[in-house]
Tab-separated table of C-alpha atoms and ligand atoms in Angstrom:
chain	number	residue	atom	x	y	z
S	190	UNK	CA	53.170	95.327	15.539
S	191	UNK	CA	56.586	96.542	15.416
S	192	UNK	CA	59.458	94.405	13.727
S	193	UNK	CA	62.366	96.404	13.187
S	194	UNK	CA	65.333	95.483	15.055
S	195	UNK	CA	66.497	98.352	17.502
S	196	UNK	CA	69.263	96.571	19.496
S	197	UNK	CA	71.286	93.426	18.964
S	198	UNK	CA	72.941	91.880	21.942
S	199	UNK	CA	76.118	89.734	21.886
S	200	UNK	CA	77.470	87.823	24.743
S	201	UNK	CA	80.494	85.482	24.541
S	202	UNK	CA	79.993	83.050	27.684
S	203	UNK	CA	82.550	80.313	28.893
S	204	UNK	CA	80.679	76.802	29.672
S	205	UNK	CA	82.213	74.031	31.976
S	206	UNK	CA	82.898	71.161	29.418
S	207	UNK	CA	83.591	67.714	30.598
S	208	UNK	CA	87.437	66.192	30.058
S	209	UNK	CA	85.846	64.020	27.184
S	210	UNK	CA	88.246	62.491	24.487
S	211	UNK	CA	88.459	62.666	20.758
S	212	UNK	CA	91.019	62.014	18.505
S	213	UNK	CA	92.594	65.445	18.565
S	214	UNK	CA	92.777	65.768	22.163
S	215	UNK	CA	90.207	66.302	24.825
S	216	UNK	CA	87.772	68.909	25.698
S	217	UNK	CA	89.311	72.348	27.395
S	218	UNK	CA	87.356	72.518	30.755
S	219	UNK	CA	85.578	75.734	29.969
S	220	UNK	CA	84.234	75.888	25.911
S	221	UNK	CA	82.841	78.806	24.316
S	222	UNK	CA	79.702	80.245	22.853
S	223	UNK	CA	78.122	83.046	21.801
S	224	UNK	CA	74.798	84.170	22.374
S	225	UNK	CA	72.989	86.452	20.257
S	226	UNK	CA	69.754	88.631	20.853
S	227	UNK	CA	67.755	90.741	18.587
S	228	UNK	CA	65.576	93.232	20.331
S	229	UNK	CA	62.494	94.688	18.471
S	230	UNK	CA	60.882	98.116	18.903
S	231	UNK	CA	57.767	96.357	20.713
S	232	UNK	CA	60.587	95.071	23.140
S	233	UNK	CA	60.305	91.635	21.997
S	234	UNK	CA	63.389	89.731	22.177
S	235	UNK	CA	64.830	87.026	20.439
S	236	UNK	CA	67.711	84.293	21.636
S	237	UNK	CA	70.287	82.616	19.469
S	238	UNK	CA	73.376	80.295	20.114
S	239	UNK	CA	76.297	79.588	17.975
S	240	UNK	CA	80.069	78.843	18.290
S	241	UNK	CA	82.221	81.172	20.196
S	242	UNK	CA	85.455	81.204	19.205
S	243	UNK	CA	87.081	84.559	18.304
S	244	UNK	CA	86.863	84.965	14.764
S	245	UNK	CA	82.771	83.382	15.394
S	246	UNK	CA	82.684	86.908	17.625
S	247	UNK	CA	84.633	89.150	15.389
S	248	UNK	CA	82.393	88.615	12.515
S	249	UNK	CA	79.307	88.696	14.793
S	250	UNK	CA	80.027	92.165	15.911
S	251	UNK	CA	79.694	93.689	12.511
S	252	UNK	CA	76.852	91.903	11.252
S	253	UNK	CA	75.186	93.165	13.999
S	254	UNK	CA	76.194	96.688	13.765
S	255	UNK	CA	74.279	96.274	10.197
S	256	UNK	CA	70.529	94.414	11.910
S	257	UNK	CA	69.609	97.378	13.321
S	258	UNK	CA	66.506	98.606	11.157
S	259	UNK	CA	66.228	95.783	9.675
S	260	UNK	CA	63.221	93.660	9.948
S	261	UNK	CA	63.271	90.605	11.887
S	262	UNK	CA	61.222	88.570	9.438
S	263	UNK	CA	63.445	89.547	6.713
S	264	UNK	CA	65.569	86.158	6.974
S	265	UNK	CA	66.461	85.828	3.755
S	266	UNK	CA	68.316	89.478	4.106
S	267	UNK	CA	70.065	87.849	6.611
S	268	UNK	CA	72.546	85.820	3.970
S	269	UNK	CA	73.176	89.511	2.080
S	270	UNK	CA	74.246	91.076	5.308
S	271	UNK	CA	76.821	88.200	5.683
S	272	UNK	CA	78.255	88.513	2.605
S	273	UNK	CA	78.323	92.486	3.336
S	274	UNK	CA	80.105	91.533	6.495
S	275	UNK	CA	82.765	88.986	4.743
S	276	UNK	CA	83.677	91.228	2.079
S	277	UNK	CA	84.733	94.468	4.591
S	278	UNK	CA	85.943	91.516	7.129
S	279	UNK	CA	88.973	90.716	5.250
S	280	UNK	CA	90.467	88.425	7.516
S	281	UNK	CA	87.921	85.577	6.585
S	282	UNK	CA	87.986	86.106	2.829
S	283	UNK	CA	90.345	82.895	2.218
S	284	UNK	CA	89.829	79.510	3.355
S	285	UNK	CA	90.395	79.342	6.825
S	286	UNK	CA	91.459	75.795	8.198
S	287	UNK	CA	91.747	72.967	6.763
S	288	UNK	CA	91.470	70.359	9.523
S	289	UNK	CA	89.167	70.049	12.179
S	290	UNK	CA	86.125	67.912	13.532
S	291	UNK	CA	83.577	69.360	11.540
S	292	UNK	CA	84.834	69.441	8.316
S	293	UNK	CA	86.885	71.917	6.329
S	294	UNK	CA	86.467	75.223	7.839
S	295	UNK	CA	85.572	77.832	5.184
S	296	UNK	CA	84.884	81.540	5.254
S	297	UNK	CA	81.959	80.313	3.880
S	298	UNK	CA	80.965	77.875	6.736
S	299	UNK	CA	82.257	80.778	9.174
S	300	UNK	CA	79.759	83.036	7.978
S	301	UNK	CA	76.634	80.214	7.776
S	302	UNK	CA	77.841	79.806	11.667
S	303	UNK	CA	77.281	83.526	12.764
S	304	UNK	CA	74.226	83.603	10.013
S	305	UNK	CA	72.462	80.788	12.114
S	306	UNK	CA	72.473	82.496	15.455
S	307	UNK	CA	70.958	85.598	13.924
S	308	UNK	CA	68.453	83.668	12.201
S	309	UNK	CA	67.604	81.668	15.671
S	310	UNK	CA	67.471	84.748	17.440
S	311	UNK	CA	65.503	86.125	14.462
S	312	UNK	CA	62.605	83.244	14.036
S	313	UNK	CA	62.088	83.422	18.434
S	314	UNK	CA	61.771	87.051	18.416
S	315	UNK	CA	59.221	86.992	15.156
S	316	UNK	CA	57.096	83.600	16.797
S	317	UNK	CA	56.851	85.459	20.515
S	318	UNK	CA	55.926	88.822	18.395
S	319	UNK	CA	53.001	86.523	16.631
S	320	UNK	CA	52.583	84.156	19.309
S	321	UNK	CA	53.809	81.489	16.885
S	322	UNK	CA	56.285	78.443	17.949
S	323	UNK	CA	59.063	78.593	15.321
S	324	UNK	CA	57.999	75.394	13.781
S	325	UNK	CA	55.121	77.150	12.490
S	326	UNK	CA	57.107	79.454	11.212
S	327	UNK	CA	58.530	76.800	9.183
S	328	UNK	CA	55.842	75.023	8.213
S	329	UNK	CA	54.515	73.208	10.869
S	330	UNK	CA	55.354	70.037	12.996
S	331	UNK	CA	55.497	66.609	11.781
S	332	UNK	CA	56.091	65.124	15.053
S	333	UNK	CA	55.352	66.460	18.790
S	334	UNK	CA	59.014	64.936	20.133
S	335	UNK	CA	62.074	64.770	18.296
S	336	UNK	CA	64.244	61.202	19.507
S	337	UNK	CA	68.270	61.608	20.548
S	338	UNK	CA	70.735	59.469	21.009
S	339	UNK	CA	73.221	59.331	23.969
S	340	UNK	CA	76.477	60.597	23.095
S	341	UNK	CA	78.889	58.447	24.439
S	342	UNK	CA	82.984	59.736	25.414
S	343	UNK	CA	86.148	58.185	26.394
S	344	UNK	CA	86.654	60.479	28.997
S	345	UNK	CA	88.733	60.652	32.222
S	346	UNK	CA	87.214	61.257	35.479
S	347	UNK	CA	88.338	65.062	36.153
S	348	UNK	CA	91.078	67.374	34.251
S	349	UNK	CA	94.276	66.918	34.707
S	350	UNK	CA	94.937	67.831	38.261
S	351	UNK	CA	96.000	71.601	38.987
S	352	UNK	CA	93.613	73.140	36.281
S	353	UNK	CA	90.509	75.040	37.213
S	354	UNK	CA	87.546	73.375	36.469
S	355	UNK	CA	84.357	71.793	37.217
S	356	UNK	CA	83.548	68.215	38.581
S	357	UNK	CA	81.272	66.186	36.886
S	358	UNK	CA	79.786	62.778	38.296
S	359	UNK	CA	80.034	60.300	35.271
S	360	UNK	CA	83.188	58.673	36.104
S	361	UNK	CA	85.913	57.964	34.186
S	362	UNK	CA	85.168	55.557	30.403
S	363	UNK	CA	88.354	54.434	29.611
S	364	UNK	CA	87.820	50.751	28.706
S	365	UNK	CA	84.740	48.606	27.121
S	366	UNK	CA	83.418	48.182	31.008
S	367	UNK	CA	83.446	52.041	31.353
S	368	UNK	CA	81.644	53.009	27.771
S	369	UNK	CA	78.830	50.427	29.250
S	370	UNK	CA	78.483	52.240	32.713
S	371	UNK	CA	78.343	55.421	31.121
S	372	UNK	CA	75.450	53.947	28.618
S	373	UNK	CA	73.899	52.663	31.127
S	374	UNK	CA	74.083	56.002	33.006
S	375	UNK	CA	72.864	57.947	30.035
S	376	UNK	CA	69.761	55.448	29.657
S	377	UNK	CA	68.943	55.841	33.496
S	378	UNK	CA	69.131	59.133	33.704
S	379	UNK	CA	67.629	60.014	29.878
S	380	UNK	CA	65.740	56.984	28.435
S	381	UNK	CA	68.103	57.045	25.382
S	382	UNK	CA	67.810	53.981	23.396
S	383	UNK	CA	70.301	54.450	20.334
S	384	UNK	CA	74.328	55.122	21.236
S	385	UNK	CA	76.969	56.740	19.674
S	386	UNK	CA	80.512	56.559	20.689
S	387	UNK	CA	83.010	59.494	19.999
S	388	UNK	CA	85.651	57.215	18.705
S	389	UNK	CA	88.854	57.822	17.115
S	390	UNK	CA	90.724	57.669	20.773
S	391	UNK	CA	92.242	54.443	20.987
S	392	UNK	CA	93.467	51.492	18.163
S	393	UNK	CA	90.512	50.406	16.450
S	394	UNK	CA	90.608	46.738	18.206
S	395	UNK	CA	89.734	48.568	21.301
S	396	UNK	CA	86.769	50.541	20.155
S	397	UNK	CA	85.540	47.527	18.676
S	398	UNK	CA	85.622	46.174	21.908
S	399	UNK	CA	84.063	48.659	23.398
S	400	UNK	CA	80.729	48.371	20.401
S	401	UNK	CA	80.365	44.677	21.089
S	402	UNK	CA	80.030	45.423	24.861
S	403	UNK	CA	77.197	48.021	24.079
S	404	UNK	CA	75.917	45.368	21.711
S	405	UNK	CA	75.847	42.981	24.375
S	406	UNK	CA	74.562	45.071	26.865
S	407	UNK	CA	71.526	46.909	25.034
S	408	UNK	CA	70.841	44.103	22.301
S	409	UNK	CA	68.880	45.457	19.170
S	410	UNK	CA	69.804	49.049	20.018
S	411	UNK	CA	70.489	51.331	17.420
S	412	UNK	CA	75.006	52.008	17.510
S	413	UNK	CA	77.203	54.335	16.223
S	414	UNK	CA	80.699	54.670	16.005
S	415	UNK	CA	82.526	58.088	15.091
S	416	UNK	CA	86.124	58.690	15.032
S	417	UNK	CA	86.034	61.712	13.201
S	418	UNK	CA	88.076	60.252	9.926
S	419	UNK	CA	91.183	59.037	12.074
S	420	UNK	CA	91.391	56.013	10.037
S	421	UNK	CA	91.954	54.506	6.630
S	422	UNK	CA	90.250	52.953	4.079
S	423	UNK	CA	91.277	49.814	4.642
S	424	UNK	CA	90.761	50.157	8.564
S	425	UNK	CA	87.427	51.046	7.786
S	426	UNK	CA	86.507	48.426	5.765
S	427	UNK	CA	87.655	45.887	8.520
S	428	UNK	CA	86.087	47.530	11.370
S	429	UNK	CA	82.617	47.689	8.869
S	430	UNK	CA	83.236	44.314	9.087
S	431	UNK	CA	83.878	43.497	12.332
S	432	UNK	CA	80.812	45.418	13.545
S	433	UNK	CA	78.619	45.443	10.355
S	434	UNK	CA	75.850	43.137	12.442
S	435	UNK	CA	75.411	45.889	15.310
S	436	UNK	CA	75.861	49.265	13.290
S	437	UNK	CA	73.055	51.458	12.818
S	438	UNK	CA	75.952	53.649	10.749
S	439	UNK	CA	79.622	54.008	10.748
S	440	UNK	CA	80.132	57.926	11.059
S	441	UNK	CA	83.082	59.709	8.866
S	442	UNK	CA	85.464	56.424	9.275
S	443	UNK	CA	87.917	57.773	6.693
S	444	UNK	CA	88.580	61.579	5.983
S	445	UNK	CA	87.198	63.352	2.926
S	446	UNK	CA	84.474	62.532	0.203
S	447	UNK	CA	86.856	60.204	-2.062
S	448	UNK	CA	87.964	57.966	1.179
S	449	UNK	CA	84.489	57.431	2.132
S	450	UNK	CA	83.496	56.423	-1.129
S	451	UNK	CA	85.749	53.790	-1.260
S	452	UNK	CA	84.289	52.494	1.932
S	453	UNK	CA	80.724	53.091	1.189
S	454	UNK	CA	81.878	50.968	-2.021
S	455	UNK	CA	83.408	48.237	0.110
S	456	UNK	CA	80.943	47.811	2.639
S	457	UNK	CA	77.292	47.448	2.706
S	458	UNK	CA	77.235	49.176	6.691
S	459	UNK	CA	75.664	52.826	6.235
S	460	UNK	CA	78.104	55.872	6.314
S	461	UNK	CA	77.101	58.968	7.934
S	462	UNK	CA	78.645	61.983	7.917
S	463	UNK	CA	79.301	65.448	9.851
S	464	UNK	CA	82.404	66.314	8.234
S	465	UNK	CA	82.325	65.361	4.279
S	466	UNK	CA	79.394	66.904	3.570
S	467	UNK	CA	78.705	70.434	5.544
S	468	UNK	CA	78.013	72.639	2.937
S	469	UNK	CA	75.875	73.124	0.277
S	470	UNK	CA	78.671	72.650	-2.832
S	471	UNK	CA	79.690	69.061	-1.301
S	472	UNK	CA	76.799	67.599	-2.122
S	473	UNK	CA	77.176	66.843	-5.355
S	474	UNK	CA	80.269	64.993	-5.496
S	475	UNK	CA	79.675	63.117	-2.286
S	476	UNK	CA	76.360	62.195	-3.205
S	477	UNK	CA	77.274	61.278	-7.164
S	478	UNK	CA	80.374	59.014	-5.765
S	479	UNK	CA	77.691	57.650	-3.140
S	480	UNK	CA	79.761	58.329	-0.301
S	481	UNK	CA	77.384	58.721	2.729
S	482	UNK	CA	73.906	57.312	3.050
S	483	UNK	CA	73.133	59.851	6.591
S	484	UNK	CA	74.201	63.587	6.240
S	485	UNK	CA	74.596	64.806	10.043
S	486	UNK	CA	72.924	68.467	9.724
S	487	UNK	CA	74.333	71.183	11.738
S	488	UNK	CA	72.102	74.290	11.927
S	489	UNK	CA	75.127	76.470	13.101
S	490	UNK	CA	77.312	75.510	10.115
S	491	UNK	CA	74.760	74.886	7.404
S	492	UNK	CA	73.567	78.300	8.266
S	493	UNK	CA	70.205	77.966	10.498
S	494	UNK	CA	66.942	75.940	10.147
S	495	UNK	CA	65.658	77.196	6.788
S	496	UNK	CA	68.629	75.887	5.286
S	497	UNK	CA	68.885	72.672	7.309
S	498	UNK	CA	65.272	72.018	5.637
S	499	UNK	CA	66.448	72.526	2.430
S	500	UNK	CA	69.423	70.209	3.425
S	501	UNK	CA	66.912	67.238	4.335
S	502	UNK	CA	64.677	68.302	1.205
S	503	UNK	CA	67.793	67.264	-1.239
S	504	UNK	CA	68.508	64.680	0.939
S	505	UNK	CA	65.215	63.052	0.517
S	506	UNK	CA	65.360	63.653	-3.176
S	507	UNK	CA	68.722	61.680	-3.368
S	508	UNK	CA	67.785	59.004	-0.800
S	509	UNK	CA	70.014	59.876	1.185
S	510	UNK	CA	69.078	59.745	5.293
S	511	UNK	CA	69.257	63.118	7.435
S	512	UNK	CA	70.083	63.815	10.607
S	513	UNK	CA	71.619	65.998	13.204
S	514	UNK	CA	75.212	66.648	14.589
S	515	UNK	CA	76.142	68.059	17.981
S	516	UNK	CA	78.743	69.979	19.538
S	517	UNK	CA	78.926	71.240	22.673
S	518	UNK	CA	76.168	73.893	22.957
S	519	UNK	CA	73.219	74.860	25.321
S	520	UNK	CA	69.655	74.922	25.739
S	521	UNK	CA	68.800	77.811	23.177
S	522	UNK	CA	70.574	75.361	20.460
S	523	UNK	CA	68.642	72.419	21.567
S	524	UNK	CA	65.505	74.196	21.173
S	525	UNK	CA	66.321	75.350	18.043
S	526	UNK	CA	67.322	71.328	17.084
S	527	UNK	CA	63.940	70.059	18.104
S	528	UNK	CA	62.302	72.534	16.289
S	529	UNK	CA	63.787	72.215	13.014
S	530	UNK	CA	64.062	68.797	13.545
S	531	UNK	CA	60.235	68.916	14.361
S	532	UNK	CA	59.698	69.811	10.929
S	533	UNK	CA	61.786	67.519	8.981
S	534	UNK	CA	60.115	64.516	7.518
S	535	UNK	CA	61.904	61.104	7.333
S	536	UNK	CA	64.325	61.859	10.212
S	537	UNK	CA	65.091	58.003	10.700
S	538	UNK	CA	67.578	58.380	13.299
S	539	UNK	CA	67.713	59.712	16.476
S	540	UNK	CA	69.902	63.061	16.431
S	541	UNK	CA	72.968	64.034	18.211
S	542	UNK	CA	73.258	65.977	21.589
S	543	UNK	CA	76.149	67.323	23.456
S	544	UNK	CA	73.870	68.987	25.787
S	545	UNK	CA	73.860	66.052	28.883
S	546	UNK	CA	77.621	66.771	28.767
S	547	UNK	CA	76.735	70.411	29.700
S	548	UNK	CA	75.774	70.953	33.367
S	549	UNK	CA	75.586	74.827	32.790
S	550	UNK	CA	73.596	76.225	30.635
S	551	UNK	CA	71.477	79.766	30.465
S	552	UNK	CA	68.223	79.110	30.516
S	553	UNK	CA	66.198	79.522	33.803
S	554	UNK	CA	65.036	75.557	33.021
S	555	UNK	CA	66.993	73.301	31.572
S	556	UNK	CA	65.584	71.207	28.904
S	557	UNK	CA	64.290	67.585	29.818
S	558	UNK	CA	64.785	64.420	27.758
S	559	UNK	CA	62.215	62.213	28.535
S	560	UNK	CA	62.333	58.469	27.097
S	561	UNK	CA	65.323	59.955	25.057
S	562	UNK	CA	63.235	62.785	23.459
S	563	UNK	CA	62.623	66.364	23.803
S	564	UNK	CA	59.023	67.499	23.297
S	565	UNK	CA	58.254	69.891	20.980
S	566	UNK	CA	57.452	73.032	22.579
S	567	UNK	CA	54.123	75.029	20.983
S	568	UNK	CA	54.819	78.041	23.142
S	569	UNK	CA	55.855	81.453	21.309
S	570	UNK	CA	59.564	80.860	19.240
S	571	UNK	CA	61.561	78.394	20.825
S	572	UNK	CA	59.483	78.264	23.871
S	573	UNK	CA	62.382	79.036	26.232
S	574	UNK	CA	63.549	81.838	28.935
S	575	UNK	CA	66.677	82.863	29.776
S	576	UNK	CA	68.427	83.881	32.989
S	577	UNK	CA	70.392	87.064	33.191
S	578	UNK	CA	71.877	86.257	35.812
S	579	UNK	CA	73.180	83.082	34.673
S	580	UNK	CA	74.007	84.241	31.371
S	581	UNK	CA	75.684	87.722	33.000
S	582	UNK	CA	77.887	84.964	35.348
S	583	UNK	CA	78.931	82.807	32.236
S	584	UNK	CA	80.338	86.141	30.598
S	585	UNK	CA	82.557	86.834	33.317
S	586	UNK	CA	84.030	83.945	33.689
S	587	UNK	CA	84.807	84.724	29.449
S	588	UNK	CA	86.045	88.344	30.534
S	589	UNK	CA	88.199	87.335	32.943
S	590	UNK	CA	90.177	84.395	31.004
S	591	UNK	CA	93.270	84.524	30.065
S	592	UNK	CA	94.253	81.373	29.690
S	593	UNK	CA	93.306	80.668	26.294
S	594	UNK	CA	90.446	79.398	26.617
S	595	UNK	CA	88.360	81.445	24.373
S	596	UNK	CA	89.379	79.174	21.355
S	597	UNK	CA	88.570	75.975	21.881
S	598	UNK	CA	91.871	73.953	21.242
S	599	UNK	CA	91.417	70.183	22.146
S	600	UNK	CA	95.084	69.494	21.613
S	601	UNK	CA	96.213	72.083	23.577
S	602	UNK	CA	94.139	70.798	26.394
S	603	UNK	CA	95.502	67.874	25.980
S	604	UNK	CA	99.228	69.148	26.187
S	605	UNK	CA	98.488	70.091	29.467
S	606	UNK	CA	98.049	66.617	30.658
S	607	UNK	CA	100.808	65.466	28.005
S	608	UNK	CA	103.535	68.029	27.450
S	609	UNK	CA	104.224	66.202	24.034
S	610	UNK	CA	101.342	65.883	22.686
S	611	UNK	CA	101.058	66.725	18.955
S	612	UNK	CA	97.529	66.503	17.040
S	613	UNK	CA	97.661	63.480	15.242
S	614	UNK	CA	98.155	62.774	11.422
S	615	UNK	CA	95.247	61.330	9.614
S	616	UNK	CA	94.823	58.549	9.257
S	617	UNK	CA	95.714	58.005	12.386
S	618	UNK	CA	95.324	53.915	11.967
W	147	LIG	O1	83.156	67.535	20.717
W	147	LIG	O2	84.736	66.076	20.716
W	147	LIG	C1	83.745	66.598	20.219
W	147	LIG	C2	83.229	66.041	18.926
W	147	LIG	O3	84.176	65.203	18.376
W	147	LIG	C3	82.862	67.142	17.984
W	147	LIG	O4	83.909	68.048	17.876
W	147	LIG	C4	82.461	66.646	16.623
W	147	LIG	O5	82.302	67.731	15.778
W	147	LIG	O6	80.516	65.753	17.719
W	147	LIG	C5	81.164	65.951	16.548
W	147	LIG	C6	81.028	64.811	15.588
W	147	LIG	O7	80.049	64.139	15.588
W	147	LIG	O8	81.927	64.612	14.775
W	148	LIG	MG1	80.663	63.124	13.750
């Protein structure tokens, strides 16, 4: 058997995205991604999936240059390739952004991003080479399906007229009736039993609303709320109270580790989080302050499922709860979820998914939730195929833009629908 890498594949793709609503905007109808094969010298390959933004790409294309010849079971060579990368890549070298829905954006986090979807691509290749699922590869599965919740959006019922985009058939969820329907939807069509709502859109009052509808409607369901840190300590404290009886958590209420604290202090509800702890060095102070009791694991941005393991392993150590975030991604992502996610003992609560939102997606069959869970696949790697064709299709549509929508820019999207639209200061309430 032959391991060494003798072609690596990048393809930036365009995916419809739903007009769903957050509090910096809404979602541009077309998002993108980046997927990432590694081919071996036996012709096997591997598939990965990460963010596809520019600067995701520009550092992708270099660190690929440098795989070839390399071994695909060398992951842990993966992390001195990045640095490699980073330090001729000069352009990422400084902190990067510091806003956003995922945290503060780091040239660290940047690189972890475009690690993970080498490492993905990496693991499937090396478990179809041995005929291994990737949770083997990692140690083994503690579970044979891994439980998600439905990810609930405000959302309007089509972008703004005159754009170019996709329909979708949930209907507009604009109001507490709405946010049920499309529950109720996502239950029907999913079996999901725990909710989260994307919050952060309208006044507090109203989302609260909206919580003791789904409350009403699925009693004794697991709920979430999530407004991505648009409001302040003291708002947070009120709506912990206000809801404390129906939360499973309260997701990143208030922005940054010092605000949360003081809620966490104040409030006896659960705080998770996907944006105050995302890397490795915010652990310490976030745990020490006790400022979340759930850390939301990304495998793009914590840099792949060997260090989203570790993640959960200092989690459990702490006592602090694990589980996963979502963005918008695809089927190669979701595969890789469930099968970290297989592995991970103690996942309490059901993890996030984007991917009912996404009505394209790559692979010649789409994934299935069934009772609100994914089984874990034992076939070779991730135990999925992909389609050329589709995936060939999706990067056109990504060659041909040029309308900006290559970065995903949620306020910008929403300019389009209001011209004065300015991304909000936090906290917003
Ligand atoms: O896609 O609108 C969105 C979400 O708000 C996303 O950007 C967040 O990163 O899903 C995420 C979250 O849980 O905060
Ligand atoms: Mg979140």
């Amino acid at each position: 058997m032959n391991l060494t890498i003798t072609d690596v594949r990048l393809t930036p793709i365009l995916v419809a995205d739903p007009p769903l609503l957050n509090t910096q905007g809404v979602h541009q109808p077309y998002t993108p991604r980046l997927i990432v094969e590694v081919e071996t010298a036996d012709a096997v390959v591997g598939f990965g999936e990460t963010y596809g933004d520019t600067k995701y790409l520009e550092l992708a294309r270099p660190f690929a240059e440098k795989l070839i010849g390399r071994q695909v079971s060398d992951l842990n060579g993966l992390f001195a390739v990045a640095d490699e990368v980073a330090v001729a890549e000069t352009r990422v070298s400084g902190q990067v952004d510091v806003g956003g829905l995922r945290g503060v954006q780091t040239a660290d986090k940047l690189r972890l991003s475009v690690v993970s979807g080498f490492e993905v691509a990496c693991l499937d290749a090396l478990g179809k080479a041995l005929g291994l699922p990737v949770h083997a590869l990692l140690g083994g599965k503690v579970r044979d399906a891994v439980e998600y919740s439905a990810y609930l959006f405000y959302k309007w019922a089509g972008h703004p007229a005159g754009v170019a985009a996709e329909k979708d058939d949930w209907g507009a969820a604009l109001d507490p009736a709405g946010v049920v329907a499309q529950a109720r939807l996502f239950k029907e069509r999913y079996g999901f039993t725990s909710f989260k709502l994307k919050g952060g859109v309208f006044p507090p009052d109203e989302e609260i609303a909206a919580v003791r509808a789904l409350a009403e409607a699925f009693p004794g369901h697991p709920l979430r709320l999530d407004p991505n840190g648009a409001w302040s300590v003291a708002t947070s404290l009120r709506v912990a109270e206000e809801l404390g009886d129906v939360l499973e958590y309260l997701e990143d209420p208030a922005l940054g580790t010092s605000a949360m604290a003081e809620v966490a202090a104040g409030t006896g509800v659960p705080l998770a989080t996907n944006m105050c702890v995302t890397t490795f060095a915010e652990i310490a102070e976030a745990f020490g302050k006790g400022a979340v009791q759930v850390v939301l694991s990304d495998h793009h941005y914590w840099g792949g499922l060997r260090n989203t393991q570790q993640l959960a392993a200092i989690c459990r150590t702490f006592g602090v709860g694990v589980s996963m975030h979502s963005n918008t991604h695809l089927g190669i992502s979701l595969a890789a979820m469930t099968q970290v996610a297989a592995t991970v003992p103690g996942l309490h609560h059901a993890c996030d998914s984007h991917y009912p939102w996404q009505s394209e997606d790559v692979l010649t069959e789409r994934l299935v939730f069934e009772g609100g869970k994914v089984a874990v696949s034992d076939a070779p790697g991730l135990g999925v195929e992909v389609d050329r064709e589709r995936l060939r299709a999706l990067h056109q549509r990504w060659a041909d833009d040029d309308g900006g929508l290559r970065e995903r820019d949620d306020a910008a999207a929403m300019r389009v629908a209001e011209p004065g639209w300015v991304t909000p200061g936090v906290p917003r309430w």
